[in-house]
């Protein structure tokens, strides 16, 4: 099990990113069920009820730690005719999507999607109250309730430039019944990504395990193919984090 989660259970505190919050009802049962909508609805409802004012919750770390992996990609994927289509998959109540929207000099359409309607509603209310303004006035930001195992119902094939996944695949892979869903989500990502579009997974899973999984799951002869790579994000509180980069390439028939 990942060290962050071990600490989460053993201390009765949720220790992720710089934020440390009291979390009385965290149990292994919850971790086993991290692929379930009801688990996350409860998590976000309990988190928000504990603080009078809204505070973003960040799994692992916030935008500041990962921006150098994301922002240069926006430039390379930008063409003058259309905004860069970005999906924060399993956004929760993270500030990642809003930060991309606020800071991108190139026009972006950022969709923050989550299976939990509670998280989606909290974020919608938050950005409305904050009236966040984009760097580029053509940029757009939206929050949608969406099960990422069914991305193709919301996106056309080859329509997304960049998908960011901070902790979502980790949650699926670590839950009792989520491994199949994680594979499904990866295949859905590759389906909706444009040729040369990129999926970034931020994770604390060791490259020995994750690269093998990605390389196996991301290839479907004659249907899809992808290049897989990894970079180290860095060490935080004794845990090493990685950025896995999956880039869709055109299938050569
Ligand atoms: C570990 S949290 C990460 C949240 C956020 N990305 C962050 O960095 O704080 C995993 C998130 O994935 C969402 N999730 C789980 N299964 C999902 C699915 N099938 N489709 C969309 N979101 C899902 C959960 O609701 C939760 O918000």
PDB file of C-alpha atoms and ligand atoms in Angstrom:
ATOM      1  CA  UNK A   1       0.000   0.000   0.000  1.00  0.00           C
ATOM      2  CA  UNK A   2       1.240   3.509  -0.688  1.00  0.00           C
ATOM      3  CA  UNK A   3       2.969   5.209   2.256  1.00  0.00           C
ATOM      4  CA  UNK A   4       0.618   8.186   2.168  1.00  0.00           C
ATOM      5  CA  UNK A   5      -2.349   5.900   2.616  1.00  0.00           C
ATOM      6  CA  UNK A   6      -0.612   3.914   5.329  1.00  0.00           C
ATOM      7  CA  UNK A   7      -0.059   7.119   7.261  1.00  0.00           C
ATOM      8  CA  UNK A   8      -3.623   8.110   6.542  1.00  0.00           C
ATOM      9  CA  UNK A   9      -4.969   4.987   8.227  1.00  0.00           C
ATOM     10  CA  UNK A  10      -2.493   4.559  11.030  1.00  0.00           C
ATOM     11  CA  UNK A  11      -2.599   8.118  12.306  1.00  0.00           C
ATOM     12  CA  UNK A  12      -6.295   8.718  11.871  1.00  0.00           C
ATOM     13  CA  UNK A  13      -5.301  11.819   9.958  1.00  0.00           C
ATOM     14  CA  UNK A  14      -5.368  12.362   6.272  1.00  0.00           C
ATOM     15  CA  UNK A  15      -1.849  13.447   5.342  1.00  0.00           C
ATOM     16  CA  UNK A  16      -1.766  14.615   1.779  1.00  0.00           C
ATOM     17  CA  UNK A  17      -0.059  17.659   0.328  1.00  0.00           C
ATOM     18  CA  UNK A  18       0.595  20.463   2.738  1.00  0.00           C
ATOM     19  CA  UNK A  19      -2.879  20.174   4.145  1.00  0.00           C
ATOM     20  CA  UNK A  20      -3.371  17.993   7.168  1.00  0.00           C
ATOM     21  CA  UNK A  21      -6.959  17.570   8.204  1.00  0.00           C
ATOM     22  CA  UNK A  22      -8.652  15.663  10.960  1.00  0.00           C
ATOM     23  CA  UNK A  23     -10.438  12.697   9.492  1.00  0.00           C
ATOM     24  CA  UNK A  24     -12.150  10.563  12.100  1.00  0.00           C
ATOM     25  CA  UNK A  25     -13.960   8.099   9.879  1.00  0.00           C
ATOM     26  CA  UNK A  26     -11.157   6.944   7.599  1.00  0.00           C
ATOM     27  CA  UNK A  27     -10.942   3.182   7.595  1.00  0.00           C
ATOM     28  CA  UNK A  28      -9.509   0.461   5.434  1.00  0.00           C
ATOM     29  CA  UNK A  29     -13.080  -0.075   4.280  1.00  0.00           C
ATOM     30  CA  UNK A  30     -12.944   3.355   2.681  1.00  0.00           C
ATOM     31  CA  UNK A  31      -9.668   2.584   0.927  1.00  0.00           C
ATOM     32  CA  UNK A  32     -11.054  -0.706  -0.357  1.00  0.00           C
ATOM     33  CA  UNK A  33     -13.928   1.270  -1.859  1.00  0.00           C
ATOM     34  CA  UNK A  34     -12.097   4.149  -3.513  1.00  0.00           C
ATOM     35  CA  UNK A  35     -13.607   3.154  -6.862  1.00  0.00           C
ATOM     36  CA  UNK A  36     -17.137   3.843  -5.560  1.00  0.00           C
ATOM     37  CA  UNK A  37     -19.094   7.060  -6.021  1.00  0.00           C
ATOM     38  CA  UNK A  38     -20.711   6.741  -2.555  1.00  0.00           C
ATOM     39  CA  UNK A  39     -17.287   6.650  -0.875  1.00  0.00           C
ATOM     40  CA  UNK A  40     -16.227   9.932  -2.438  1.00  0.00           C
ATOM     41  CA  UNK A  41     -19.599  11.608  -1.901  1.00  0.00           C
ATOM     42  CA  UNK A  42     -19.213  10.843   1.792  1.00  0.00           C
ATOM     43  CA  UNK A  43     -15.589  11.948   1.817  1.00  0.00           C
ATOM     44  CA  UNK A  44     -16.280  15.351   0.237  1.00  0.00           C
ATOM     45  CA  UNK A  45     -19.465  15.923   2.248  1.00  0.00           C
ATOM     46  CA  UNK A  46     -17.629  15.182   5.517  1.00  0.00           C
ATOM     47  CA  UNK A  47     -14.621  17.291   4.526  1.00  0.00           C
ATOM     48  CA  UNK A  48     -16.762  20.299   3.672  1.00  0.00           C
ATOM     49  CA  UNK A  49     -18.886  19.995   6.798  1.00  0.00           C
ATOM     50  CA  UNK A  50     -15.770  20.296   8.960  1.00  0.00           C
ATOM     51  CA  UNK A  51     -14.740  23.731   7.694  1.00  0.00           C
ATOM     52  CA  UNK A  52     -16.994  26.793   7.585  1.00  0.00           C
ATOM     53  CA  UNK A  53     -15.279  28.127   4.461  1.00  0.00           C
ATOM     54  CA  UNK A  54     -14.430  26.122   1.373  1.00  0.00           C
ATOM     55  CA  UNK A  55     -10.868  24.836   1.087  1.00  0.00           C
ATOM     56  CA  UNK A  56      -9.528  22.890  -1.873  1.00  0.00           C
ATOM     57  CA  UNK A  57      -8.503  19.366  -1.000  1.00  0.00           C
ATOM     58  CA  UNK A  58      -5.321  18.200  -2.751  1.00  0.00           C
ATOM     59  CA  UNK A  59      -4.358  14.574  -3.115  1.00  0.00           C
ATOM     60  CA  UNK A  60      -0.546  14.228  -2.779  1.00  0.00           C
ATOM     61  CA  UNK A  61       0.208  17.883  -3.619  1.00  0.00           C
ATOM     62  CA  UNK A  62      -1.123  20.955  -5.369  1.00  0.00           C
ATOM     63  CA  UNK A  63      -0.694  22.709  -8.709  1.00  0.00           C
ATOM     64  CA  UNK A  64       2.578  24.379  -7.659  1.00  0.00           C
ATOM     65  CA  UNK A  65       4.328  20.998  -7.574  1.00  0.00           C
ATOM     66  CA  UNK A  66       3.076  19.789 -10.980  1.00  0.00           C
ATOM     67  CA  UNK A  67       2.786  22.976 -13.016  1.00  0.00           C
ATOM     68  CA  UNK A  68       6.139  22.467 -14.753  1.00  0.00           C
ATOM     69  CA  UNK A  69       4.876  19.157 -16.149  1.00  0.00           C
ATOM     70  CA  UNK A  70       1.614  20.665 -17.386  1.00  0.00           C
ATOM     71  CA  UNK A  71       2.118  24.239 -18.547  1.00  0.00           C
ATOM     72  CA  UNK A  72       4.824  23.623 -21.210  1.00  0.00           C
ATOM     73  CA  UNK A  73       2.593  20.918 -22.747  1.00  0.00           C
ATOM     74  CA  UNK A  74      -0.196  23.464 -23.245  1.00  0.00           C
ATOM     75  CA  UNK A  75       2.141  25.537 -25.387  1.00  0.00           C
ATOM     76  CA  UNK A  76       3.154  22.578 -27.539  1.00  0.00           C
ATOM     77  CA  UNK A  77      -0.463  21.463 -28.026  1.00  0.00           C
ATOM     78  CA  UNK A  78      -1.739  24.900 -28.853  1.00  0.00           C
ATOM     79  CA  UNK A  79      -2.663  25.758 -32.398  1.00  0.00           C
ATOM     80  CA  UNK A  80      -3.893  29.188 -33.270  1.00  0.00           C
ATOM     81  CA  UNK A  81      -7.298  27.995 -34.490  1.00  0.00           C
ATOM     82  CA  UNK A  82      -8.691  26.185 -31.471  1.00  0.00           C
ATOM     83  CA  UNK A  83      -8.330  26.218 -27.695  1.00  0.00           C
ATOM     84  CA  UNK A  84      -6.429  23.368 -26.070  1.00  0.00           C
ATOM     85  CA  UNK A  85      -8.929  20.840 -24.695  1.00  0.00           C
ATOM     86  CA  UNK A  86      -7.899  19.814 -21.181  1.00  0.00           C
ATOM     87  CA  UNK A  87      -9.563  17.267 -18.892  1.00  0.00           C
ATOM     88  CA  UNK A  88      -8.823  16.979 -15.169  1.00  0.00           C
ATOM     89  CA  UNK A  89     -10.046  13.450 -14.646  1.00  0.00           C
ATOM     90  CA  UNK A  90     -11.319  12.752 -11.137  1.00  0.00           C
ATOM     91  CA  UNK A  91     -10.828  16.385 -10.173  1.00  0.00           C
ATOM     92  CA  UNK A  92     -12.368  16.135  -6.699  1.00  0.00           C
ATOM     93  CA  UNK A  93     -12.124  19.570  -5.098  1.00  0.00           C
ATOM     94  CA  UNK A  94      -8.549  20.147  -6.273  1.00  0.00           C
ATOM     95  CA  UNK A  95      -7.515  23.590  -7.532  1.00  0.00           C
ATOM     96  CA  UNK A  96      -5.581  22.024 -10.418  1.00  0.00           C
ATOM     97  CA  UNK A  97      -8.124  22.704 -13.184  1.00  0.00           C
ATOM     98  CA  UNK A  98      -8.903  26.274 -12.052  1.00  0.00           C
ATOM     99  CA  UNK A  99      -5.143  27.003 -11.844  1.00  0.00           C
ATOM    100  CA  UNK A 100      -4.599  25.812 -15.430  1.00  0.00           C
ATOM    101  CA  UNK A 101      -7.528  27.987 -16.536  1.00  0.00           C
ATOM    102  CA  UNK A 102      -6.230  30.996 -14.627  1.00  0.00           C
ATOM    103  CA  UNK A 103      -2.588  30.733 -15.635  1.00  0.00           C
ATOM    104  CA  UNK A 104      -2.551  29.432 -19.199  1.00  0.00           C
ATOM    105  CA  UNK A 105      -1.441  32.104 -21.665  1.00  0.00           C
ATOM    106  CA  UNK A 106      -2.813  30.015 -24.536  1.00  0.00           C
ATOM    107  CA  UNK A 107      -6.599  29.557 -24.771  1.00  0.00           C
ATOM    108  CA  UNK A 108      -7.759  26.428 -22.945  1.00  0.00           C
ATOM    109  CA  UNK A 109     -11.083  24.732 -22.393  1.00  0.00           C
ATOM    110  CA  UNK A 110     -10.662  23.002 -19.067  1.00  0.00           C
ATOM    111  CA  UNK A 111     -13.181  20.355 -18.027  1.00  0.00           C
ATOM    112  CA  UNK A 112     -12.942  19.186 -14.441  1.00  0.00           C
ATOM    113  CA  UNK A 113     -14.799  15.882 -14.189  1.00  0.00           C
ATOM    114  CA  UNK A 114     -15.624  13.713 -11.221  1.00  0.00           C
ATOM    115  CA  UNK A 115     -17.944  10.844 -10.393  1.00  0.00           C
ATOM    116  CA  UNK A 116     -18.932  12.611  -7.166  1.00  0.00           C
ATOM    117  CA  UNK A 117     -21.736  15.167  -7.601  1.00  0.00           C
ATOM    118  CA  UNK A 118     -20.848  16.500  -4.151  1.00  0.00           C
ATOM    119  CA  UNK A 119     -17.327  17.430  -5.282  1.00  0.00           C
ATOM    120  CA  UNK A 120     -18.645  18.894  -8.540  1.00  0.00           C
ATOM    121  CA  UNK A 121     -21.221  21.048  -6.739  1.00  0.00           C
ATOM    122  CA  UNK A 122     -18.661  22.293  -4.202  1.00  0.00           C
ATOM    123  CA  UNK A 123     -16.319  23.341  -7.014  1.00  0.00           C
ATOM    124  CA  UNK A 124     -19.071  24.989  -9.044  1.00  0.00           C
ATOM    125  CA  UNK A 125     -20.118  27.044  -6.013  1.00  0.00           C
ATOM    126  CA  UNK A 126     -16.509  27.877  -5.198  1.00  0.00           C
ATOM    127  CA  UNK A 127     -15.510  29.195  -8.636  1.00  0.00           C
ATOM    128  CA  UNK A 128     -18.774  31.112  -8.899  1.00  0.00           C
ATOM    129  CA  UNK A 129     -18.104  32.792  -5.555  1.00  0.00           C
ATOM    130  CA  UNK A 130     -14.472  33.490  -6.413  1.00  0.00           C
ATOM    131  CA  UNK A 131     -15.185  34.710  -9.959  1.00  0.00           C
ATOM    132  CA  UNK A 132     -11.800  33.433 -11.135  1.00  0.00           C
ATOM    133  CA  UNK A 133     -10.589  35.221 -14.263  1.00  0.00           C
ATOM    134  CA  UNK A 134      -8.520  33.479 -16.958  1.00  0.00           C
ATOM    135  CA  UNK A 135      -5.195  34.744 -18.251  1.00  0.00           C
ATOM    136  CA  UNK A 136      -6.496  34.281 -21.786  1.00  0.00           C
ATOM    137  CA  UNK A 137      -9.999  35.682 -22.191  1.00  0.00           C
ATOM    138  CA  UNK A 138     -10.958  32.921 -24.650  1.00  0.00           C
ATOM    139  CA  UNK A 139     -10.383  30.237 -22.022  1.00  0.00           C
ATOM    140  CA  UNK A 140     -13.277  28.363 -20.418  1.00  0.00           C
ATOM    141  CA  UNK A 141     -13.702  26.290 -17.252  1.00  0.00           C
ATOM    142  CA  UNK A 142     -16.476  23.857 -16.395  1.00  0.00           C
ATOM    143  CA  UNK A 143     -17.208  21.150 -13.850  1.00  0.00           C
ATOM    144  CA  UNK A 144     -19.124  18.032 -14.788  1.00  0.00           C
ATOM    145  CA  UNK A 145     -20.320  14.913 -13.030  1.00  0.00           C
ATOM    146  CA  UNK A 146     -18.934  12.104 -15.119  1.00  0.00           C
ATOM    147  CA  UNK A 147     -17.863   8.489 -14.731  1.00  0.00           C
ATOM    148  CA  UNK A 148     -14.515   8.316 -16.501  1.00  0.00           C
ATOM    149  CA  UNK A 149     -15.042   4.675 -17.414  1.00  0.00           C
ATOM    150  CA  UNK A 150     -17.539   6.153 -19.890  1.00  0.00           C
ATOM    151  CA  UNK A 151     -15.595   9.085 -21.293  1.00  0.00           C
ATOM    152  CA  UNK A 152     -16.672   8.224 -24.837  1.00  0.00           C
ATOM    153  CA  UNK A 153     -20.264   9.192 -23.949  1.00  0.00           C
ATOM    154  CA  UNK A 154     -19.134  12.749 -23.267  1.00  0.00           C
ATOM    155  CA  UNK A 155     -16.277  13.205 -25.715  1.00  0.00           C
ATOM    156  CA  UNK A 156     -15.876  12.383 -29.347  1.00  0.00           C
ATOM    157  CA  UNK A 157     -12.976  10.231 -30.454  1.00  0.00           C
ATOM    158  CA  UNK A 158      -9.742  12.195 -30.834  1.00  0.00           C
ATOM    159  CA  UNK A 159     -11.107  15.371 -29.267  1.00  0.00           C
ATOM    160  CA  UNK A 160      -8.966  15.983 -26.165  1.00  0.00           C
ATOM    161  CA  UNK A 161      -5.389  17.315 -26.126  1.00  0.00           C
ATOM    162  CA  UNK A 162      -4.382  16.764 -22.525  1.00  0.00           C
ATOM    163  CA  UNK A 163      -5.768  14.644 -19.691  1.00  0.00           C
ATOM    164  CA  UNK A 164      -4.457  15.149 -16.168  1.00  0.00           C
ATOM    165  CA  UNK A 165      -4.976  12.475 -13.524  1.00  0.00           C
ATOM    166  CA  UNK A 166      -3.763  13.257 -10.021  1.00  0.00           C
ATOM    167  CA  UNK A 167      -4.474  10.268  -7.840  1.00  0.00           C
ATOM    168  CA  UNK A 168      -7.540   8.974  -9.692  1.00  0.00           C
ATOM    169  CA  UNK A 169      -5.983   5.916 -11.321  1.00  0.00           C
ATOM    170  CA  UNK A 170      -4.132   5.278  -8.049  1.00  0.00           C
ATOM    171  CA  UNK A 171      -7.450   5.243  -6.195  1.00  0.00           C
ATOM    172  CA  UNK A 172      -8.959   2.793  -8.670  1.00  0.00           C
ATOM    173  CA  UNK A 173      -5.917   0.513  -8.734  1.00  0.00           C
ATOM    174  CA  UNK A 174      -5.775   0.357  -4.941  1.00  0.00           C
ATOM    175  CA  UNK A 175      -9.413  -0.356  -4.291  1.00  0.00           C
ATOM    176  CA  UNK A 176     -10.663  -3.911  -4.027  1.00  0.00           C
ATOM    177  CA  UNK A 177     -12.621  -4.012  -7.274  1.00  0.00           C
ATOM    178  CA  UNK A 178     -11.199  -1.050  -9.174  1.00  0.00           C
ATOM    179  CA  UNK A 179      -8.332  -2.597 -11.151  1.00  0.00           C
ATOM    180  CA  UNK A 180     -10.581  -3.427 -14.101  1.00  0.00           C
ATOM    181  CA  UNK A 181     -12.012   0.097 -13.979  1.00  0.00           C
ATOM    182  CA  UNK A 182      -8.499   1.587 -14.073  1.00  0.00           C
ATOM    183  CA  UNK A 183      -7.749  -0.331 -17.262  1.00  0.00           C
ATOM    184  CA  UNK A 184     -11.055   0.764 -18.742  1.00  0.00           C
ATOM    185  CA  UNK A 185     -10.366   4.406 -17.883  1.00  0.00           C
ATOM    186  CA  UNK A 186      -6.949   4.231 -19.548  1.00  0.00           C
ATOM    187  CA  UNK A 187      -8.451   2.794 -22.736  1.00  0.00           C
ATOM    188  CA  UNK A 188     -11.159   5.469 -22.698  1.00  0.00           C
ATOM    189  CA  UNK A 189      -8.491   8.167 -22.330  1.00  0.00           C
ATOM    190  CA  UNK A 190      -6.618   6.843 -25.339  1.00  0.00           C
ATOM    191  CA  UNK A 191      -9.845   6.779 -27.320  1.00  0.00           C
ATOM    192  CA  UNK A 192     -10.715  10.422 -26.666  1.00  0.00           C
ATOM    193  CA  UNK A 193      -7.161  11.769 -26.903  1.00  0.00           C
ATOM    194  CA  UNK A 194      -6.103  13.239 -30.214  1.00  0.00           C
ATOM    195  CA  UNK A 195      -3.174  11.689 -32.002  1.00  0.00           C
ATOM    196  CA  UNK A 196      -0.138  12.952 -30.045  1.00  0.00           C
ATOM    197  CA  UNK A 197      -2.477  13.901 -27.180  1.00  0.00           C
ATOM    198  CA  UNK A 198      -1.120  13.212 -23.704  1.00  0.00           C
ATOM    199  CA  UNK A 199      -2.323  11.665 -20.469  1.00  0.00           C
ATOM    200  CA  UNK A 200      -0.363  12.631 -17.351  1.00  0.00           C
ATOM    201  CA  UNK A 201      -0.765  10.430 -14.298  1.00  0.00           C
ATOM    202  CA  UNK A 202       0.656  11.764 -11.038  1.00  0.00           C
ATOM    203  CA  UNK A 203       1.258   8.871  -8.709  1.00  0.00           C
ATOM    204  CA  UNK A 204       3.401   7.424  -5.959  1.00  0.00           C
ATOM    205  CA  UNK A 205       3.381   3.990  -7.550  1.00  0.00           C
ATOM    206  CA  UNK A 206       6.823   2.632  -8.340  1.00  0.00           C
ATOM    207  CA  UNK A 207       7.791   2.708 -12.057  1.00  0.00           C
ATOM    208  CA  UNK A 208       8.521  -1.041 -12.020  1.00  0.00           C
ATOM    209  CA  UNK A 209       4.832  -1.693 -11.449  1.00  0.00           C
ATOM    210  CA  UNK A 210       3.143   1.249 -13.189  1.00  0.00           C
ATOM    211  CA  UNK A 211       5.183   1.221 -16.419  1.00  0.00           C
ATOM    212  CA  UNK A 212       4.523  -2.471 -16.927  1.00  0.00           C
ATOM    213  CA  UNK A 213       0.812  -1.947 -16.300  1.00  0.00           C
ATOM    214  CA  UNK A 214       0.633   1.049 -18.642  1.00  0.00           C
ATOM    215  CA  UNK A 215       2.593  -0.644 -21.399  1.00  0.00           C
ATOM    216  CA  UNK A 216       0.353  -3.688 -21.228  1.00  0.00           C
ATOM    217  CA  UNK A 217      -2.960  -1.848 -20.962  1.00  0.00           C
ATOM    218  CA  UNK A 218      -2.208   0.888 -23.489  1.00  0.00           C
ATOM    219  CA  UNK A 219      -1.533  -1.373 -26.434  1.00  0.00           C
ATOM    220  CA  UNK A 220      -4.293  -2.949 -28.452  1.00  0.00           C
ATOM    221  CA  UNK A 221      -2.893  -4.158 -31.782  1.00  0.00           C
ATOM    222  CA  UNK A 222      -4.573  -2.451 -34.706  1.00  0.00           C
ATOM    223  CA  UNK A 223      -6.703  -0.279 -32.427  1.00  0.00           C
ATOM    224  CA  UNK A 224      -4.490   1.870 -30.258  1.00  0.00           C
ATOM    225  CA  UNK A 225      -0.902   2.427 -29.390  1.00  0.00           C
ATOM    226  CA  UNK A 226       0.869   4.753 -27.031  1.00  0.00           C
ATOM    227  CA  UNK A 227       4.312   5.810 -25.913  1.00  0.00           C
ATOM    228  CA  UNK A 228       4.820   5.571 -22.187  1.00  0.00           C
ATOM    229  CA  UNK A 229       7.415   7.410 -20.128  1.00  0.00           C
ATOM    230  CA  UNK A 230       8.086   8.500 -16.576  1.00  0.00           C
ATOM    231  CA  UNK A 231       9.701  11.446 -14.834  1.00  0.00           C
ATOM    232  CA  UNK A 232      10.324  11.899 -11.147  1.00  0.00           C
ATOM    233  CA  UNK A 233       8.249  14.660  -9.573  1.00  0.00           C
ATOM    234  CA  UNK A 234      10.272  14.569  -6.371  1.00  0.00           C
ATOM    235  CA  UNK A 235      10.228  13.406  -2.790  1.00  0.00           C
ATOM    236  CA  UNK A 236       7.720  14.708  -0.310  1.00  0.00           C
ATOM    237  CA  UNK A 237       7.686  13.616   3.311  1.00  0.00           C
ATOM    238  CA  UNK A 238       9.818  10.598   2.426  1.00  0.00           C
ATOM    239  CA  UNK A 239       7.619   9.437  -0.457  1.00  0.00           C
ATOM    240  CA  UNK A 240       8.777   9.549  -4.070  1.00  0.00           C
ATOM    241  CA  UNK A 241       6.219  10.749  -6.625  1.00  0.00           C
ATOM    242  CA  UNK A 242       6.195  10.260 -10.375  1.00  0.00           C
ATOM    243  CA  UNK A 243       4.642  11.720 -13.480  1.00  0.00           C
ATOM    244  CA  UNK A 244       3.698   9.006 -15.967  1.00  0.00           C
ATOM    245  CA  UNK A 245       3.273  10.335 -19.480  1.00  0.00           C
ATOM    246  CA  UNK A 246       1.195   8.377 -21.984  1.00  0.00           C
ATOM    247  CA  UNK A 247       1.146   9.830 -25.489  1.00  0.00           C
ATOM    248  CA  UNK A 248      -1.201   8.467 -28.080  1.00  0.00           C
ATOM    249  CA  UNK A 249       0.404   7.733 -31.406  1.00  0.00           C
ATOM    250  CA  UNK A 250      -1.338   7.059 -34.688  1.00  0.00           C
ATOM    251  CA  UNK A 251      -1.779   3.371 -35.418  1.00  0.00           C
ATOM    252  CA  UNK A 252       0.195   2.204 -38.413  1.00  0.00           C
ATOM    253  CA  UNK A 253      -2.048  -0.297 -40.214  1.00  0.00           C
TER     254      UNK A 253
HETATM  255  C1  LIG B   1      -7.594  10.312  -4.984  1.00  0.00           C
HETATM  256  S1  LIG B   1      -8.892  11.392  -5.383  1.00  0.00           S
HETATM  257  C2  LIG B   1      -8.018  12.637  -6.301  1.00  0.00           C
HETATM  258  C3  LIG B   1      -8.797  13.909  -6.404  1.00  0.00           C
HETATM  259  C4  LIG B   1      -8.070  15.066  -7.118  1.00  0.00           C
HETATM  260  N1  LIG B   1      -7.608  14.672  -8.429  1.00  0.00           N
HETATM  261  C5  LIG B   1      -6.918  15.609  -6.302  1.00  0.00           C
HETATM  262  O1  LIG B   1      -5.811  15.671  -6.819  1.00  0.00           O
HETATM  263  O2  LIG B   1      -7.146  15.980  -5.153  1.00  0.00           O
HETATM  264  C6  LIG B   1      -9.690  10.452  -6.657  1.00  0.00           C
HETATM  265  C7  LIG B   1     -10.865  11.140  -7.289  1.00  0.00           C
HETATM  266  O3  LIG B   1     -11.348  10.320  -8.367  1.00  0.00           O
HETATM  267  C8  LIG B   1     -12.747  10.369  -8.382  1.00  0.00           C
HETATM  268  N2  LIG B   1     -13.221   9.151  -9.093  1.00  0.00           N
HETATM  269  C9  LIG B   1     -13.178   7.872  -8.671  1.00  0.00           C
HETATM  270  N3  LIG B   1     -13.685   7.068  -9.607  1.00  0.00           N
HETATM  271  C10 LIG B   1     -14.045   7.850 -10.657  1.00  0.00           C
HETATM  272  C11 LIG B   1     -14.637   7.601 -11.931  1.00  0.00           C
HETATM  273  N4  LIG B   1     -14.950   6.359 -12.332  1.00  0.00           N
HETATM  274  N5  LIG B   1     -14.881   8.644 -12.736  1.00  0.00           N
HETATM  275  C12 LIG B   1     -14.582   9.921 -12.342  1.00  0.00           C
HETATM  276  N6  LIG B   1     -14.027  10.214 -11.157  1.00  0.00           N
HETATM  277  C13 LIG B   1     -13.752   9.195 -10.323  1.00  0.00           C
HETATM  278  C14 LIG B   1     -13.148  10.459  -6.922  1.00  0.00           C
HETATM  279  O4  LIG B   1     -14.430  10.989  -6.734  1.00  0.00           O
HETATM  280  C15 LIG B   1     -12.040  11.360  -6.366  1.00  0.00           C
HETATM  281  O5  LIG B   1     -12.414  12.713  -6.412  1.00  0.00           O
END
